[in-house]
XYZ file of C-alpha atoms in Angstrom:
371
model
C 28.464 89.193 -66.226
C 30.192 90.772 -69.202
C 30.754 94.515 -68.886
C 28.990 96.475 -71.630
C 29.883 99.996 -72.701
C 27.179 102.600 -72.189
C 26.919 103.386 -75.900
C 26.404 99.728 -76.822
C 23.885 99.235 -74.036
C 21.875 102.235 -75.123
C 21.948 101.321 -78.807
C 20.730 97.814 -78.041
C 18.227 98.886 -75.438
C 16.253 101.485 -77.324
C 15.466 99.376 -80.393
C 12.075 97.875 -79.402
C 9.312 100.459 -79.547
C 5.546 100.654 -79.747
C 3.067 103.473 -80.189
C 2.368 105.125 -76.859
C -0.343 107.656 -77.556
C -3.154 108.671 -79.835
C -0.956 111.462 -81.269
C 1.508 108.912 -82.646
C -1.211 107.486 -84.887
C -1.080 110.639 -87.062
C 2.377 109.631 -88.295
C 3.409 106.406 -89.987
C 2.741 103.846 -87.229
C 5.603 101.589 -86.164
C 5.278 97.867 -86.512
C 3.545 96.184 -83.600
C 5.984 94.656 -81.124
C 6.069 90.890 -80.610
C 5.973 89.873 -76.931
C 7.134 86.309 -76.301
C 4.549 84.968 -73.858
C 6.591 83.041 -71.254
C 9.207 82.623 -74.003
C 8.543 80.495 -77.076
C 6.145 78.487 -74.933
C 4.459 76.729 -77.864
C 7.785 75.047 -78.594
C 9.560 74.599 -75.242
C 8.517 74.479 -71.576
C 7.488 77.954 -70.480
C 9.691 80.308 -68.463
C 12.877 78.364 -69.116
C 16.035 79.966 -70.456
C 15.691 77.653 -73.450
C 12.216 79.043 -74.193
C 13.518 82.606 -73.956
C 16.486 81.794 -76.207
C 14.155 80.294 -78.815
C 11.896 83.338 -78.619
C 14.804 85.692 -79.239
C 16.082 83.557 -82.109
C 12.576 83.635 -83.583
C 12.487 87.434 -83.580
C 10.689 88.413 -80.385
C 11.005 92.076 -79.450
C 10.307 91.382 -75.760
C 10.450 88.348 -73.472
C 8.009 87.871 -70.603
C 8.929 86.381 -67.226
C 6.007 85.956 -64.824
C 7.386 86.405 -61.320
C 6.621 84.752 -57.983
C 8.620 84.476 -54.753
C 10.588 81.724 -53.066
C 10.505 81.191 -49.311
C 13.789 83.047 -48.953
C 12.663 86.041 -50.979
C 14.088 85.321 -54.415
C 12.136 86.225 -57.560
C 11.639 83.177 -59.795
C 9.904 82.766 -63.146
C 6.672 80.789 -62.917
C 3.216 81.663 -64.188
C 1.738 80.966 -60.786
C 3.062 80.065 -57.366
C 1.449 76.596 -57.522
C 4.000 74.607 -59.513
C 2.753 71.033 -59.854
C 1.562 71.659 -63.421
C 4.866 73.013 -64.711
C 7.512 71.129 -62.709
C 8.186 67.591 -61.482
C 7.590 68.538 -57.835
C 4.614 66.165 -57.420
C 6.834 63.189 -58.234
C 9.550 64.138 -55.775
C 9.207 62.018 -52.648
C 11.321 64.399 -50.565
C 8.750 67.148 -51.114
C 5.570 65.089 -50.594
C 4.921 66.756 -47.238
C 4.984 70.237 -48.811
C 1.577 69.774 -50.454
C -0.771 72.462 -49.172
C -4.151 74.083 -49.695
C -4.014 77.860 -49.974
C -6.475 80.682 -50.598
C -5.000 82.608 -53.527
C -6.871 85.664 -54.784
C -10.141 84.325 -53.415
C -9.711 80.820 -54.877
C -8.841 77.680 -52.900
C -5.831 76.060 -54.567
C -4.125 72.762 -53.717
C -0.612 71.759 -54.606
C 2.974 72.837 -54.080
C 3.762 76.531 -53.730
C 6.983 78.405 -54.414
C 6.753 80.251 -51.108
C 7.245 76.933 -49.278
C 10.596 76.282 -50.985
C 13.966 77.987 -50.819
C 15.441 78.948 -54.139
C 18.032 76.188 -53.692
C 15.222 73.646 -53.391
C 13.367 75.088 -56.378
C 16.575 74.759 -58.373
C 16.474 70.974 -57.925
C 13.177 70.771 -59.844
C 12.810 70.255 -63.576
C 10.350 72.088 -65.800
C 7.491 70.251 -67.503
C 5.195 71.151 -70.387
C 1.940 72.769 -69.205
C -0.082 71.466 -72.184
C 1.343 67.995 -72.876
C -1.711 66.845 -74.832
C -1.074 69.603 -77.384
C 2.650 70.220 -77.212
C 4.151 66.913 -76.168
C 6.617 66.063 -73.416
C 9.880 65.720 -75.356
C 11.565 68.439 -73.309
C 10.269 67.489 -69.867
C 13.072 67.022 -67.349
C 15.668 68.973 -69.329
C 15.477 72.516 -67.940
C 15.555 74.076 -64.489
C 13.533 76.918 -62.994
C 15.145 80.296 -63.703
C 15.514 83.134 -61.221
C 14.864 86.702 -62.320
C 18.531 87.576 -61.865
C 19.490 84.712 -64.163
C 17.035 85.978 -66.780
C 18.513 89.483 -66.586
C 22.021 88.153 -67.120
C 20.797 85.970 -69.949
C 19.004 88.919 -71.580
C 22.191 91.004 -71.619
C 24.086 88.110 -73.168
C 21.445 87.468 -75.810
C 21.053 91.155 -76.733
C 24.774 91.358 -77.314
C 24.805 88.159 -79.327
C 21.820 89.229 -81.443
C 23.165 92.794 -81.719
C 19.704 94.229 -81.230
C 17.546 95.553 -78.435
C 15.390 93.002 -76.621
C 12.840 94.290 -74.153
C 11.668 92.775 -70.889
C 8.026 92.448 -69.780
C 7.931 91.068 -66.215
C 4.539 90.367 -64.652
C 4.065 90.554 -60.902
C 1.860 87.571 -60.039
C -0.526 87.589 -57.057
C 0.992 90.772 -55.570
C -1.581 91.234 -52.783
C -1.216 87.603 -51.729
C 2.572 87.748 -51.593
C 2.433 91.021 -49.695
C 0.066 89.430 -47.183
C 2.566 86.681 -46.369
C 5.497 89.069 -45.996
C 7.024 88.524 -49.436
C 6.259 91.704 -51.426
C 7.835 91.727 -54.868
C 7.806 95.302 -56.110
C 10.910 96.620 -54.310
C 12.978 93.582 -55.245
C 11.843 93.835 -58.860
C 12.756 97.512 -59.138
C 16.089 96.952 -57.409
C 16.955 94.151 -59.847
C 15.969 96.241 -62.881
C 17.870 99.311 -61.692
C 20.865 97.233 -60.639
C 21.368 95.813 -64.134
C 23.101 98.196 -66.570
C 21.029 96.938 -69.504
C 17.551 97.101 -67.977
C 18.421 100.336 -66.166
C 18.264 102.064 -69.553
C 16.545 99.499 -71.773
C 12.870 98.904 -72.564
C 11.040 97.392 -69.591
C 7.284 97.070 -69.115
C 5.980 95.886 -65.747
C 2.559 94.218 -65.813
C -0.058 93.384 -63.209
C -3.716 92.362 -63.062
C -3.969 94.372 -59.840
C -4.118 98.148 -59.601
C -2.667 99.274 -56.263
C 0.827 97.988 -56.974
C 0.911 99.707 -60.371
C -0.176 102.971 -58.757
C 2.564 102.604 -56.148
C 5.121 101.801 -58.848
C 4.111 104.916 -60.783
C 4.861 106.937 -57.679
C 8.256 105.259 -57.388
C 9.428 105.524 -60.997
C 7.679 108.749 -62.003
C 7.183 109.638 -65.659
C 9.693 109.710 -68.483
C 11.292 106.487 -67.276
C 12.477 103.577 -69.380
C 10.043 101.498 -67.295
C 6.460 101.456 -68.519
C 3.452 100.070 -66.686
C 0.828 97.799 -68.257
C -2.549 97.297 -66.616
C -3.667 93.775 -67.435
C -7.416 93.311 -67.779
C -9.398 90.184 -67.066
C -12.863 89.358 -68.281
C -16.213 90.970 -67.608
C -17.437 91.233 -64.049
C -14.262 89.851 -62.464
C -12.514 92.307 -60.156
C -8.802 92.883 -59.634
C -7.699 90.867 -56.602
C -6.661 93.957 -54.652
C -10.001 95.630 -55.330
C -11.909 92.521 -54.240
C -9.773 92.170 -51.111
C -10.554 95.773 -50.144
C -14.290 95.239 -50.706
C -14.373 97.378 -53.826
C -16.777 96.902 -56.716
C -14.678 97.992 -59.695
C -14.754 95.361 -62.452
C -12.545 94.818 -65.455
C -15.530 95.602 -67.685
C -15.832 99.009 -66.035
C -12.099 99.568 -66.464
C -12.524 99.069 -70.214
C -15.065 101.873 -70.602
C -13.835 105.280 -71.833
C -14.046 106.642 -68.274
C -12.244 103.595 -66.891
C -9.488 103.906 -69.469
C -9.003 107.565 -68.618
C -8.520 106.531 -64.994
C -5.986 103.852 -65.945
C -4.066 106.474 -67.909
C -3.366 108.368 -64.665
C -0.971 105.627 -63.547
C -0.288 103.209 -66.440
C 1.081 103.504 -69.966
C -1.046 100.799 -71.533
C -3.576 98.030 -71.149
C -3.254 94.309 -71.709
C -6.745 92.992 -72.463
C -7.758 89.450 -73.342
C -7.928 88.970 -77.136
C -11.675 88.618 -77.393
C -12.188 91.979 -75.689
C -10.903 93.461 -78.943
C -12.483 91.129 -81.489
C -15.127 88.910 -79.869
C -16.192 85.579 -81.294
C -19.631 85.218 -82.815
C -22.137 82.450 -82.093
C -20.164 80.088 -84.354
C -16.806 80.785 -82.757
C -15.632 82.885 -85.695
C -14.138 86.371 -85.428
C -16.871 88.934 -85.054
C -16.931 92.726 -85.221
C -14.148 94.619 -83.411
C -15.147 96.545 -80.311
C -14.216 100.162 -79.624
C -11.579 99.193 -77.049
C -8.470 99.945 -79.130
C -9.847 103.269 -80.306
C -10.949 104.268 -76.802
C -7.624 103.245 -75.260
C -5.655 105.221 -77.827
C -7.888 108.220 -77.176
C -6.863 107.954 -73.519
C -3.178 107.851 -74.516
C -2.767 104.138 -73.726
C -1.004 101.499 -75.777
C -2.887 98.222 -76.294
C -1.125 94.869 -75.883
C -3.605 91.952 -75.996
C -2.977 88.399 -74.784
C -2.502 85.603 -75.933
C -2.165 84.232 -79.474
C -1.609 80.471 -79.447
C -0.937 78.466 -82.611
C -3.078 75.391 -81.928
C -6.551 74.996 -83.439
C -8.129 74.798 -79.997
C -7.280 78.450 -79.414
C -7.780 79.893 -82.913
C -11.071 81.416 -84.078
C -13.223 78.791 -85.788
C -13.209 80.488 -89.198
C -9.393 80.422 -89.304
C -8.732 76.843 -88.177
C -7.173 74.273 -90.472
C -8.506 70.745 -90.204
C -10.130 69.204 -87.142
C -7.104 68.411 -84.966
C -5.619 70.524 -82.196
C -2.000 70.648 -83.302
C -0.069 73.751 -84.325
C -1.275 75.404 -87.540
C 0.878 78.290 -88.682
C -1.419 79.759 -91.323
C -4.451 80.043 -89.057
C -2.442 81.681 -86.278
C -0.803 84.195 -88.622
C -4.177 85.090 -90.129
C -5.674 85.614 -86.686
C -2.827 87.866 -85.558
C -3.164 89.921 -88.732
C -6.876 90.419 -88.089
C -5.999 91.944 -84.735
C -3.155 94.002 -86.160
C -5.736 95.610 -88.422
C -7.507 97.011 -85.338
C -4.426 99.084 -84.508
C -2.985 97.175 -81.541
C 0.491 98.327 -80.538
C 1.942 94.952 -79.538
C 0.730 91.481 -78.625
C 1.591 88.417 -76.585
C 2.130 85.164 -78.454
C 3.240 81.654 -77.512
C 4.945 81.382 -80.906
C 7.078 84.464 -81.636
C 8.168 83.120 -85.041
C 4.557 83.292 -86.211
C 4.091 86.665 -84.548
C 7.147 87.973 -86.353
C 5.832 86.604 -89.630
C 2.425 88.202 -89.111
C 3.971 91.593 -88.383
C 6.585 91.516 -91.128
C 4.346 90.017 -93.810
C 6.735 87.174 -94.488
C 5.848 84.060 -96.452
C 6.776 80.536 -95.509
C 5.509 78.362 -92.699
C 7.108 80.011 -89.666
C 9.238 77.931 -87.346
C 10.285 74.521 -88.590
C 8.662 72.677 -85.696
C 5.169 72.089 -87.121
């Protein structure tokens, strides 16, 4: 990997920023940061180096690798450990006998799991589009699975090439499950971040839908670190997997109350709620009235980073859709993002960073050329 001088690393690393507390809202607020959800996943197969490269070219402030483990303890980028939906593993005769049924976070799941493959075996697989009916299959079979170390090296290269800071937002997937099978991820993740001269000083935000691992990470990294922690929040009465496993009753809905947010603020720097927790849809599927979540989170000193804006009609609020098809519609997606920006969110996850950039910067035009 190319050796970077400390001054260059620092100048590139500190560029992305978001509001971190209620006090910052008294000054001119910074622009919301654009988080590339699994890369530019509306345009290229998710979690591939190509998707990350496109995201950076399209103006993303941060790229997001979801992380799972291989059999031999290597962090790899997949949204979940069951990989038949995003790779060609199901068509590979040599791996037919690896099909399993596993209990993952209380759900029975069938398929092929990363923890049953060495990283060398995973590297023989090709990525596939998760949503072929919406996004096509033109890039299936062209890109390999990326390891976390490869993504770190790639990030350094791309930051230097772009001459700007690019942040990293890794998510630890199924942490309690992986810990239960002897493949905990947290120590390896921290070691990789600290062992890379760019991410050792640059903007990193570690995410999880669970709570215990974020609390443990807070104890490890302390405060005042370049590493921030983001508590992801699911819907309603669902419970974090670690809470459910321990027999606890805490729900995501309770975590989103003012008291719950104050508790999150004791170990995390922000929350990542589902979009409709901020602006719910009305009975007609149109954007309704914003909730108090952003205001309450800021009062607790937490940044708010909702997920996930997707550019296809199927995912856009009914009052902002264009036409009756389900293909990508730039104008509707940009309008939806801007409605959420008006609530005061600090950053957001999007499958199409070009449109996210356009929404934040107020640019005209139609976004990325692939329409």
